[in-house]
PDB file of C-alpha atoms in Angstrom:
ATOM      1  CA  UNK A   1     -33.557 -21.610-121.689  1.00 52.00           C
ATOM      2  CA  UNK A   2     -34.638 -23.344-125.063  1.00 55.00           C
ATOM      3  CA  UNK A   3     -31.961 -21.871-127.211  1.00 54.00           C
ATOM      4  CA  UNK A   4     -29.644 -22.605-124.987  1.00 53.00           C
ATOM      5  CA  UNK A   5     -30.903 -26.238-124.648  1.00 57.00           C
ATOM      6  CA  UNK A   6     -31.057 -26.439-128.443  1.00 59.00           C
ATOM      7  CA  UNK A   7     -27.664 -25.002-129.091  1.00 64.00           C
ATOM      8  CA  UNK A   8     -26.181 -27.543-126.731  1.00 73.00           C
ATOM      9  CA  UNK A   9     -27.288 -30.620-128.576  1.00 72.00           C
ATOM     10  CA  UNK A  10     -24.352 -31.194-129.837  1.00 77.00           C
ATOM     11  CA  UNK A  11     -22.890 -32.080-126.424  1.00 80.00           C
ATOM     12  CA  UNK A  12     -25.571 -35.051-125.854  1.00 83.00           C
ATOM     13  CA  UNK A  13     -24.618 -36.498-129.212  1.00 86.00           C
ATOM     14  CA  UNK A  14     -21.071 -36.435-128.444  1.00 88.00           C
ATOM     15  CA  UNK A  15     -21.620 -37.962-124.755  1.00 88.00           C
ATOM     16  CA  UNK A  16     -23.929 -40.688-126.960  1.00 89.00           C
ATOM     17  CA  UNK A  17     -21.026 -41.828-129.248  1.00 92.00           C
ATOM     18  CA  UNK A  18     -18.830 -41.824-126.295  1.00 92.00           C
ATOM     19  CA  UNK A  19     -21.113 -44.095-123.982  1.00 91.00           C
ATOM     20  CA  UNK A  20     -21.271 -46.293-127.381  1.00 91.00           C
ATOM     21  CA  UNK A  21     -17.802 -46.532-127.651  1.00 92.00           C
ATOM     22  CA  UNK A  22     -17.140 -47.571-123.963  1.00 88.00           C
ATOM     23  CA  UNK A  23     -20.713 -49.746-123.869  1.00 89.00           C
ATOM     24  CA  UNK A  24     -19.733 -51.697-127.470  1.00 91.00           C
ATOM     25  CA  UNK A  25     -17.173 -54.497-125.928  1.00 89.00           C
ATOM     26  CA  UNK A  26     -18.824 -54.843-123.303  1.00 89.00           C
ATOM     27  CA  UNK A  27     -22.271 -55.879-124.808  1.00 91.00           C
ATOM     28  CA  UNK A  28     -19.950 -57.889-127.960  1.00 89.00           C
ATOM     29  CA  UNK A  29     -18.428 -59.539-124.531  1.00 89.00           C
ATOM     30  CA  UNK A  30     -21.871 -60.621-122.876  1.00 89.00           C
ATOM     31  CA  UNK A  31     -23.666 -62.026-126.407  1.00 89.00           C
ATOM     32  CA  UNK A  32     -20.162 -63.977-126.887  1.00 88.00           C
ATOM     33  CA  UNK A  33     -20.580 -65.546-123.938  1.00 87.00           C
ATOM     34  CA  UNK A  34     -24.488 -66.358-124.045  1.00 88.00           C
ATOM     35  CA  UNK A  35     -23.558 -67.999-127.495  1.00 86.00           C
ATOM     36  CA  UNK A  36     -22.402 -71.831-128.701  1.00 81.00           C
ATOM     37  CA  UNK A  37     -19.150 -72.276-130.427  1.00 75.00           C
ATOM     38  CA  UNK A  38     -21.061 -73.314-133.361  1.00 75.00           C
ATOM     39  CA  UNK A  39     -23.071 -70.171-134.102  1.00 73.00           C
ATOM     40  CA  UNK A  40     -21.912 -68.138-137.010  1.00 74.00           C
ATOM     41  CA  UNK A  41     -23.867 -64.976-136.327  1.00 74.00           C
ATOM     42  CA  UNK A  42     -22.281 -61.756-135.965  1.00 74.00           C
ATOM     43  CA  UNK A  43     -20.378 -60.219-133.093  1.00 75.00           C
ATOM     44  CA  UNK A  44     -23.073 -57.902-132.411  1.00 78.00           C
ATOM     45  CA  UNK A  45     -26.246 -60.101-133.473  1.00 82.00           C
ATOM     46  CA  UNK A  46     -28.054 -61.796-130.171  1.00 83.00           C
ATOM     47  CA  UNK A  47     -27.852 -65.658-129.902  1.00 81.00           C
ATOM     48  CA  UNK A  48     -30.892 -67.769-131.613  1.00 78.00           C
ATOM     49  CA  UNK A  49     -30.343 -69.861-128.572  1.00 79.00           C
ATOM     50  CA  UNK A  50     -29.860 -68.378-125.225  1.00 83.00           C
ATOM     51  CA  UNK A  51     -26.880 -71.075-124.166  1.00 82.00           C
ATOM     52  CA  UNK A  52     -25.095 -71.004-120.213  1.00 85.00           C
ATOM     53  CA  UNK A  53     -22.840 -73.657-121.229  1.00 86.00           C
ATOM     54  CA  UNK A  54     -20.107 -71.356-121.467  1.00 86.00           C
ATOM     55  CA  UNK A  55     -20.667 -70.414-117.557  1.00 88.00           C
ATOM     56  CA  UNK A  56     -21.091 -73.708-116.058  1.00 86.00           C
ATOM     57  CA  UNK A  57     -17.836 -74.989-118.163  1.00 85.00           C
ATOM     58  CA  UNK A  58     -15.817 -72.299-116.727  1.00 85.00           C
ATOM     59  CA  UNK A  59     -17.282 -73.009-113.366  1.00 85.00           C
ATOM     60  CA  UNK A  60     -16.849 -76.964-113.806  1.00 82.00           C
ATOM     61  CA  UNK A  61     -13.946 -77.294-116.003  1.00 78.00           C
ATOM     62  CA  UNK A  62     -11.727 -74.416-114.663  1.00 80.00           C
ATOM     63  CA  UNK A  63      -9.677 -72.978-112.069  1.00 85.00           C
ATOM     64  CA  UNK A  64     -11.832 -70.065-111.998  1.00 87.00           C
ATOM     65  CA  UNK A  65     -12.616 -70.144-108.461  1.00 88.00           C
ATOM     66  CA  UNK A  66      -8.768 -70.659-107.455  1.00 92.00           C
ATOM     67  CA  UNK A  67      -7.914 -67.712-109.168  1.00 92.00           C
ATOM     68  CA  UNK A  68     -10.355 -65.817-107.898  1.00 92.00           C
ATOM     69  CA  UNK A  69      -9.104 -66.334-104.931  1.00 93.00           C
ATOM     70  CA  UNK A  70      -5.500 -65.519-105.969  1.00 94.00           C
ATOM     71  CA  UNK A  71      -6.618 -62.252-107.352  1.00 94.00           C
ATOM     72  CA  UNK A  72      -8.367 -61.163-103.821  1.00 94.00           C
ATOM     73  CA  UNK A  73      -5.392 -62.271-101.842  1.00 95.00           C
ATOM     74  CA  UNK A  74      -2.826 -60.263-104.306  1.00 95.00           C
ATOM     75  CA  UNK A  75      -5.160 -57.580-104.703  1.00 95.00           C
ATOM     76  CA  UNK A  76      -6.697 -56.766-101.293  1.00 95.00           C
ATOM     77  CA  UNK A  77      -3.277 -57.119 -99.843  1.00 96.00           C
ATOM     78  CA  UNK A  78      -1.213 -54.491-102.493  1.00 96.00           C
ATOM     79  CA  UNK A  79      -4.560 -52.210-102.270  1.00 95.00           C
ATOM     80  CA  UNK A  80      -4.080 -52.090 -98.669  1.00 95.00           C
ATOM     81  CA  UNK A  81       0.236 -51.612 -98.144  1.00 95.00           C
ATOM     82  CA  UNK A  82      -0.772 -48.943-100.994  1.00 94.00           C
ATOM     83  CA  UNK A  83      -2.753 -46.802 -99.039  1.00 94.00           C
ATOM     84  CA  UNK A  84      -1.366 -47.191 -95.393  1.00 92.00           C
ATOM     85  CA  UNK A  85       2.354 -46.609 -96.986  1.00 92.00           C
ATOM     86  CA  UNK A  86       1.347 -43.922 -99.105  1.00 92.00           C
ATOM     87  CA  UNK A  87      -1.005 -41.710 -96.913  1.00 90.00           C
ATOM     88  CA  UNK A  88       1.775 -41.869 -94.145  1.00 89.00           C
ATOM     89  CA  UNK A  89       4.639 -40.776 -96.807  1.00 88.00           C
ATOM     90  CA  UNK A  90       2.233 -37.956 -97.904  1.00 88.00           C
ATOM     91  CA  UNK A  91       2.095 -36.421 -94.429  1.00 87.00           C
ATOM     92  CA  UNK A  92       5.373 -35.464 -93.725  1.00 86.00           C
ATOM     93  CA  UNK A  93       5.654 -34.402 -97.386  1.00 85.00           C
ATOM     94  CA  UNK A  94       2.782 -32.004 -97.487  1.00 84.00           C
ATOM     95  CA  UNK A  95       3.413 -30.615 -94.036  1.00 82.00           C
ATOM     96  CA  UNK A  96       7.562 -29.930 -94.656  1.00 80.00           C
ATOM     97  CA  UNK A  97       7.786 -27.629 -96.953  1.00 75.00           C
ATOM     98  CA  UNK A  98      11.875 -27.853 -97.838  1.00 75.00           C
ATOM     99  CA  UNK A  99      13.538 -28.350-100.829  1.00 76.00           C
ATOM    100  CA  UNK A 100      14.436 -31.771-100.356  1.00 80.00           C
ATOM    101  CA  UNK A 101      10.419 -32.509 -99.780  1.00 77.00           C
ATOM    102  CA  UNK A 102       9.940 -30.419-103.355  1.00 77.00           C
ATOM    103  CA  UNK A 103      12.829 -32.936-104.985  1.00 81.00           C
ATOM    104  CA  UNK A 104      10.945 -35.492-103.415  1.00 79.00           C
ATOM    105  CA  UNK A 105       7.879 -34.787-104.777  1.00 76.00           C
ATOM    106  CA  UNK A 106       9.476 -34.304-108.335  1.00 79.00           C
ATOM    107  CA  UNK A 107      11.190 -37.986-108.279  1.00 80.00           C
ATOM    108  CA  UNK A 108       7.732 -39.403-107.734  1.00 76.00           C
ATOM    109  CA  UNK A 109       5.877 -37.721-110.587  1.00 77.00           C
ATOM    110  CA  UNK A 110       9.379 -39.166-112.517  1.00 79.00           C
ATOM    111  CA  UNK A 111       8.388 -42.562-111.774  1.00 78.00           C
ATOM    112  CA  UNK A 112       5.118 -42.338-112.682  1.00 79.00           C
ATOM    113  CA  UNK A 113       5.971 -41.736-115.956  1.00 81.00           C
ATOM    114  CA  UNK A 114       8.278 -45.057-116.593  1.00 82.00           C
ATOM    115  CA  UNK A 115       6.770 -47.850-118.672  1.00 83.00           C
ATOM    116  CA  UNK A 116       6.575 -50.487-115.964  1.00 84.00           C
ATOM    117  CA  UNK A 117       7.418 -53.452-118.569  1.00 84.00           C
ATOM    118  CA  UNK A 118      10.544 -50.978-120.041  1.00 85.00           C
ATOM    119  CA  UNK A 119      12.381 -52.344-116.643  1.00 88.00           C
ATOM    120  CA  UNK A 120      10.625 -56.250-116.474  1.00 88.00           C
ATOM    121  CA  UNK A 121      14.304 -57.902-117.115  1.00 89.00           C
ATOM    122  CA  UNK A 122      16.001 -56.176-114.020  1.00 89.00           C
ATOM    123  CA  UNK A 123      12.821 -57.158-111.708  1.00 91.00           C
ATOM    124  CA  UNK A 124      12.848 -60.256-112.844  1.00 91.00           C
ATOM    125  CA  UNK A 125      16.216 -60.557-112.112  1.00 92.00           C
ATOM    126  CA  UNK A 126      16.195 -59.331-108.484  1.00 92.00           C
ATOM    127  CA  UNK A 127      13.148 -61.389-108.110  1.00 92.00           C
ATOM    128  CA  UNK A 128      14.875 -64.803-109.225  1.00 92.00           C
ATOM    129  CA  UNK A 129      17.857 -64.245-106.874  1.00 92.00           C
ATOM    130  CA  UNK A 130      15.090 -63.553-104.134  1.00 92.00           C
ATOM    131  CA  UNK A 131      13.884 -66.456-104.505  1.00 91.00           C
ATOM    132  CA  UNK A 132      10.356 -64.662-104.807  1.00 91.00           C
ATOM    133  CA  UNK A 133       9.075 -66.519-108.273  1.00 93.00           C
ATOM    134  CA  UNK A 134       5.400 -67.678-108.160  1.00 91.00           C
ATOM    135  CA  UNK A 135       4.934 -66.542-104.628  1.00 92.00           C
ATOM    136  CA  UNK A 136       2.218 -64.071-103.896  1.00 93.00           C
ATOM    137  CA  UNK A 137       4.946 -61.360-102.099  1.00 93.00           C
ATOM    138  CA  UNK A 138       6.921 -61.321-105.175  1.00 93.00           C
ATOM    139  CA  UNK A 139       4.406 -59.993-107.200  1.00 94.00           C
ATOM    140  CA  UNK A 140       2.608 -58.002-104.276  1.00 95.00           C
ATOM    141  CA  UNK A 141       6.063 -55.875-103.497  1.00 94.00           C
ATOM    142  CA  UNK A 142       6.711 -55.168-107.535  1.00 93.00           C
ATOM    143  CA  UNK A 143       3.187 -53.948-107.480  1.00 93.00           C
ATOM    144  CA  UNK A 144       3.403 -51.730-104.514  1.00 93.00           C
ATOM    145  CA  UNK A 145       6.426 -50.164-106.013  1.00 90.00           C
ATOM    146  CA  UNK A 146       4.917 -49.388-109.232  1.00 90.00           C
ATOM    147  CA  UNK A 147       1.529 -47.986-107.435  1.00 90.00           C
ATOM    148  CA  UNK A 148       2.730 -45.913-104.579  1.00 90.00           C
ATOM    149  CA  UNK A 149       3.772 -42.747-106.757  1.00 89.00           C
ATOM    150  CA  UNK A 150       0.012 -41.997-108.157  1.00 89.00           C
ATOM    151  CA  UNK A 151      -1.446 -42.520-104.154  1.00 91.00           C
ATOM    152  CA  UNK A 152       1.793 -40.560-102.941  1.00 90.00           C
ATOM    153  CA  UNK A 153       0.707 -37.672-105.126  1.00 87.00           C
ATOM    154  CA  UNK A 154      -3.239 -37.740-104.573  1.00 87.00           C
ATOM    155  CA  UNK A 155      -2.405 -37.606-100.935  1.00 90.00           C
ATOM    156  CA  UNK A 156       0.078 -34.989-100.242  1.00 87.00           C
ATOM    157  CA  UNK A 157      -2.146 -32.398-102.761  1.00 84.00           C
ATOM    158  CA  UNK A 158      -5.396 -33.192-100.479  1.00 86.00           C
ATOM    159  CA  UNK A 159      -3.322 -33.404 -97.185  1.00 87.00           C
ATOM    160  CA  UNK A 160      -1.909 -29.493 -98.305  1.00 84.00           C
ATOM    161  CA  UNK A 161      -5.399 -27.870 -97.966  1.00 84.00           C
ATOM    162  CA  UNK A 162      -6.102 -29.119 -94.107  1.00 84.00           C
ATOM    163  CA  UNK A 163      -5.098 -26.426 -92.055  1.00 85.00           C
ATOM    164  CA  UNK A 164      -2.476 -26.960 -89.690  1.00 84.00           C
ATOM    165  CA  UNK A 165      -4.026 -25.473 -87.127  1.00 85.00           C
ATOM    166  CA  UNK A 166      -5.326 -29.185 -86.882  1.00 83.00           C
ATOM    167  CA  UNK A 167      -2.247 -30.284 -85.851  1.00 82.00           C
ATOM    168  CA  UNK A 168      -1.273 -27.394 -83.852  1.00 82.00           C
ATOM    169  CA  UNK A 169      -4.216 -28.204 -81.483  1.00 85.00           C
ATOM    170  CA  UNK A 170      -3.554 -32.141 -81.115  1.00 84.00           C
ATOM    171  CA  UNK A 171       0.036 -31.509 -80.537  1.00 83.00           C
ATOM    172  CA  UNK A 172      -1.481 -28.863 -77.692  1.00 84.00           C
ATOM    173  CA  UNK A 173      -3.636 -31.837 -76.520  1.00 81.00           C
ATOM    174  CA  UNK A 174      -0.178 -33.970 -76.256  1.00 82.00           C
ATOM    175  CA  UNK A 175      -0.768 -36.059 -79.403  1.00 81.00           C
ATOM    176  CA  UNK A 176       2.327 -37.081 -81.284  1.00 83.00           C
ATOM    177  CA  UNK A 177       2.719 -36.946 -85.199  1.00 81.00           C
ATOM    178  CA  UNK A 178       1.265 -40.621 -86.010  1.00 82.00           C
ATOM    179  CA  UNK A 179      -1.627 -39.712 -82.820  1.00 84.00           C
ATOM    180  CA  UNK A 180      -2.277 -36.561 -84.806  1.00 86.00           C
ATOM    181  CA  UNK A 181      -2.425 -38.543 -88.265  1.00 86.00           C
ATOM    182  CA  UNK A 182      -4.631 -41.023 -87.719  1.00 85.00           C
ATOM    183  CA  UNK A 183      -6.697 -39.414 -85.640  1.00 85.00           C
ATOM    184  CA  UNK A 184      -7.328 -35.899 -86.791  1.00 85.00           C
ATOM    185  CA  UNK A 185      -6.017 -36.399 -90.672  1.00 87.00           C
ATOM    186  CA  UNK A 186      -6.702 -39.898 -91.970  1.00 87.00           C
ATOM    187  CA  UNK A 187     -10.271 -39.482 -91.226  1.00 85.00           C
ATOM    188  CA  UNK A 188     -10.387 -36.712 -93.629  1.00 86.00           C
ATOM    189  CA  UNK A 189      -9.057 -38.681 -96.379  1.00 87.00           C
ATOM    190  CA  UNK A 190     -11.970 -41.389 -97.266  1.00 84.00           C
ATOM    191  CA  UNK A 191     -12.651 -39.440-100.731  1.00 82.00           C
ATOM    192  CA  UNK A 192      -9.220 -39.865-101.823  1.00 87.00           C
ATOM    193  CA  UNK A 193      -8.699 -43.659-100.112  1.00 88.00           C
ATOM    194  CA  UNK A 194     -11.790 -44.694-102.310  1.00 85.00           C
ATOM    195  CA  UNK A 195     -10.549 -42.662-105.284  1.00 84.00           C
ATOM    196  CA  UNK A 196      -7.303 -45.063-104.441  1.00 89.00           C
ATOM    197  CA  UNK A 197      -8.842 -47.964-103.638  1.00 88.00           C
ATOM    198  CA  UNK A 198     -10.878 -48.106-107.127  1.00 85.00           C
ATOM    199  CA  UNK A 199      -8.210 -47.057-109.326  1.00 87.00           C
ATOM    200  CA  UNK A 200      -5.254 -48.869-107.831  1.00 90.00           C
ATOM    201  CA  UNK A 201      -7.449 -51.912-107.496  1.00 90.00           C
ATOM    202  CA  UNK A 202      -8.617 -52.012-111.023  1.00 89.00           C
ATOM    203  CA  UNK A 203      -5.405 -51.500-112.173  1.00 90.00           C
ATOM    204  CA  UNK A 204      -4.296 -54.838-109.925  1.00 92.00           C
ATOM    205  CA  UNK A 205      -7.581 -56.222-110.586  1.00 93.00           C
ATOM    206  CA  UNK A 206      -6.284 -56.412-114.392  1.00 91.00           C
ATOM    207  CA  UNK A 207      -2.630 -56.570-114.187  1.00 91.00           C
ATOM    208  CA  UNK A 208      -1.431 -59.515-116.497  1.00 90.00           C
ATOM    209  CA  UNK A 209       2.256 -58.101-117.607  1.00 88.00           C
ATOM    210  CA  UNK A 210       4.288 -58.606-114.991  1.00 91.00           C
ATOM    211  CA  UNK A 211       1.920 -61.624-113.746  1.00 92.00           C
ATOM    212  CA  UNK A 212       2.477 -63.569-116.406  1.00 90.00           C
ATOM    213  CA  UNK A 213       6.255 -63.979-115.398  1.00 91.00           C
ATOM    214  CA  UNK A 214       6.403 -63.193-111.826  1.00 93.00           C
ATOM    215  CA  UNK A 215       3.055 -66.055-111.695  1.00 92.00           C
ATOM    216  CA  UNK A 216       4.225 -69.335-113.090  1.00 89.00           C
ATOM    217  CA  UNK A 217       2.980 -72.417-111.235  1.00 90.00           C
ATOM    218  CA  UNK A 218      -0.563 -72.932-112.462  1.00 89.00           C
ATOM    219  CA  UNK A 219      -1.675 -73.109-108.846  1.00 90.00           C
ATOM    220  CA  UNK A 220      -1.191 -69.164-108.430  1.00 92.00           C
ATOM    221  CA  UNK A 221      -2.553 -67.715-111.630  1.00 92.00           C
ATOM    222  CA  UNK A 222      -4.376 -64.763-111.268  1.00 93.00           C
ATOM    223  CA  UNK A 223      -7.715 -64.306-112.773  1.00 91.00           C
ATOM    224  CA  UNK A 224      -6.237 -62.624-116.119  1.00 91.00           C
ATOM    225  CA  UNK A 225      -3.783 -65.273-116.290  1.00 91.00           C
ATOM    226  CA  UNK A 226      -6.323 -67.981-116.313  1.00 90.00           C
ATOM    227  CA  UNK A 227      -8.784 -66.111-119.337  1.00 88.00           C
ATOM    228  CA  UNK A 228      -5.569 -66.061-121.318  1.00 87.00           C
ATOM    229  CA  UNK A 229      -5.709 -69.887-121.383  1.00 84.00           C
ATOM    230  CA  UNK A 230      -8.872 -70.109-123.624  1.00 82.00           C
ATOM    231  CA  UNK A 231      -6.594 -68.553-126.414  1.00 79.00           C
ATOM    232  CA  UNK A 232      -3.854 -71.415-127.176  1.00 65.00           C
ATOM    233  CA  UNK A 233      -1.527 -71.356-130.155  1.00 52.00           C
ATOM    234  CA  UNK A 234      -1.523 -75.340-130.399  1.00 51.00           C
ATOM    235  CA  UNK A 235      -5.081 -75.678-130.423  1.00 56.00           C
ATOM    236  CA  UNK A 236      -8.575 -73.989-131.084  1.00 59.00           C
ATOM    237  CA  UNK A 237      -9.027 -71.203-128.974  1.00 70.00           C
ATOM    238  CA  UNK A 238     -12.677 -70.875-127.311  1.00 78.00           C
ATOM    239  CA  UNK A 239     -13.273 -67.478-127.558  1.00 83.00           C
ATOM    240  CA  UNK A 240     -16.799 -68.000-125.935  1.00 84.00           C
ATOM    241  CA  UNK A 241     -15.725 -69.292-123.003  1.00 85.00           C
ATOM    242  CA  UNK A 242     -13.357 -66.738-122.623  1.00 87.00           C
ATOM    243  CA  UNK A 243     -15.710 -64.345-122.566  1.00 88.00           C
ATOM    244  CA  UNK A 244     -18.151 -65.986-120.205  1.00 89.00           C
ATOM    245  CA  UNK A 245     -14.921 -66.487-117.857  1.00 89.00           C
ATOM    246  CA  UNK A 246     -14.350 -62.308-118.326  1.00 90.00           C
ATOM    247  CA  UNK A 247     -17.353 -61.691-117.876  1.00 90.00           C
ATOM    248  CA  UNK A 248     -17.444 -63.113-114.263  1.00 89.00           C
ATOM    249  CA  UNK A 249     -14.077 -61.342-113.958  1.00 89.00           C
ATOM    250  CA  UNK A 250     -15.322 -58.274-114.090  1.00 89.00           C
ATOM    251  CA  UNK A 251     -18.613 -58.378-112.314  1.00 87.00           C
ATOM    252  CA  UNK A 252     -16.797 -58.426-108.707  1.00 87.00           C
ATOM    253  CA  UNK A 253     -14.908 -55.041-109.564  1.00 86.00           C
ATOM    254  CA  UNK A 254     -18.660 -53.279-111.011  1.00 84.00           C
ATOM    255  CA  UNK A 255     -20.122 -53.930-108.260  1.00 85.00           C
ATOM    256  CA  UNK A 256     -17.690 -52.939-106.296  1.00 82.00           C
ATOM    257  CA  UNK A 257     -17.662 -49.133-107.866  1.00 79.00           C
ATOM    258  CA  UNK A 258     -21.621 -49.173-107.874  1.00 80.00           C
ATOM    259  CA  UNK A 259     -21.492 -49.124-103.818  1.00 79.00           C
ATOM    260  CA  UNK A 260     -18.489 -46.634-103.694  1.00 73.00           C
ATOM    261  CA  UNK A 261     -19.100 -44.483-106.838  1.00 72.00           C
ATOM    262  CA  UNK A 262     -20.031 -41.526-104.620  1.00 71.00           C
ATOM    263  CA  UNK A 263     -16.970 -41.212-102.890  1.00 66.00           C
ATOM    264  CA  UNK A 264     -14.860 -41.812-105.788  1.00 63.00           C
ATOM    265  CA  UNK A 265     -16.678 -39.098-108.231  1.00 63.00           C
ATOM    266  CA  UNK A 266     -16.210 -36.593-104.738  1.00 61.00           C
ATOM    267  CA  UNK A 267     -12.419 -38.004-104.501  1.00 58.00           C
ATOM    268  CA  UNK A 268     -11.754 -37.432-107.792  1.00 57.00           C
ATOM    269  CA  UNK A 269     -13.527 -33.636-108.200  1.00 56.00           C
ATOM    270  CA  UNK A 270     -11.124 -32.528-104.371  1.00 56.00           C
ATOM    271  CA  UNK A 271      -7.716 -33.827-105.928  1.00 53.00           C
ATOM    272  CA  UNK A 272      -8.609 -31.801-109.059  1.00 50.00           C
ATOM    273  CA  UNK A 273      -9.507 -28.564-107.475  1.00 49.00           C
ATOM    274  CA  UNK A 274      -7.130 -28.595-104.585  1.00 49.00           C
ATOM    275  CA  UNK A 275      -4.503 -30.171-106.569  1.00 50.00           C
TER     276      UNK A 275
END
């Protein structure tokens, strides 16, 4: 057991550098934001002065909590059509095994692997003759589309391993297909929902691309979309209270995975193996 501990060293240094790596903006983010615009020090050195300025400026002098709130709307919402549309297309997928179901399967994988901003001109098109331009829909369908595949996928892999002697036996008990779905196969699928829920809602969580086009009227920028404002081309940017703003931006979707890591970590290990 202790040569095989001491041969395996090298694995805990290389798990080290990697936590570095991943910890290093984070903790340059927080000191930032504990710091005045007038301190010189380095990126990494902590404040003299331990200042909260930053935090009550963005609090006081920003729209911080309005787009909060327009992130929670746009992301709860998209989060949510995600994983009811997707977990619904993923039955009938994993249970009919055709060719056409197969093809199916094939054009979603396809999509994922577009560049989402490769096809921003045509959207933004479609969305301009919709009349759908900083409105919360606009930006909540475009999402949707671009964040069903992933779910889609995720879904009909786990879905494949229940046994359909499940639905044999509600169909015996005179359930239909939806009866049978949510009640004998959606409860089966909270590892993969949470696996969705975190991933999908990071991703929306962050999303500033299409945002920043789709999102024009001050009154409905997201929470990215308002951070980018510290940095101006016209005048000084504040890069500290940019970072205290990010730093609030973030906390919401931490704590979020600290209550549901243990359903994501099993979500994540069951669409490995069974997919």
């Amino acid at each position: 057991m202790r040569m095989k501990n001491q041969s395996s060293w090298w694995k805990y240094l290389v798990s080290a550098i990697i936590i570095i790596i991943y910890l290093l903006p984070i903790y340059v983010l927080a000191v930032m934001s504990f710091k005045d615009v007038t301190d010189q020090s380095g990126r990494l050195m902590l404040p003299d002065i331990w200042n909260f300025k930053n935090y009550s400026k963005v609090f006081l002098e920003s729209d911080l909590l309005r787009a909060l709130k327009n992130t929670v709307v746009i992301t709860f919402v998209t989060v949510a059509l995600e994983v009811v549309v997707a977990c619904i297309a993923a039955y009938p997928l994993s249970r009919n095994r055709s060719k056409w179901n197969k093809f199916i399967r094939t054009v979603f994988m396809g999509v994922m692997m577009i560049p989402s901003l490769s096809i921003l001109v045509g959207v933004y098109s479609m969305l301009v003759s919709m009349h759908a331009i900083s409105t919360y829909w606009g930006i909540i369908i475009v999402s949707v589309a671009f964040g069903l595949p992933m779910p889609i996928y995720l879904y009909t892999n786990f879905i494949s391993t229940i046994p359909v002697s499940l639905d044999e036996a509600s169909a015996i008990d005179g359930c239909n297909a939806l009866q049978t779905f949510f009640r004998i196969i959606f409860p089966q699928l909270k590892p993969v929902t949470v696996s969705v829920i975190i991933l999908n809602g990071v991703g929306m969580w962050n999303e500033y691309g299409y945002s920043l086009y789709i999102l024009q009227k001050p009154a409905k920028y997201t929470l990215t979309l308002m951070i980018s404002q510290y940095f101006s081309s016209s005048s000084v940017s504040d890069l500290n209270g940019a970072a205290a703003a990010a730093c609030i931006a973030i906390a919401p979707i931490v704590i979020i995975y600290l209550f549901l890591q243990k359903y994501f970590v099993a979500g994540q290990i069951d669409s490995a193996v069974k997919g």
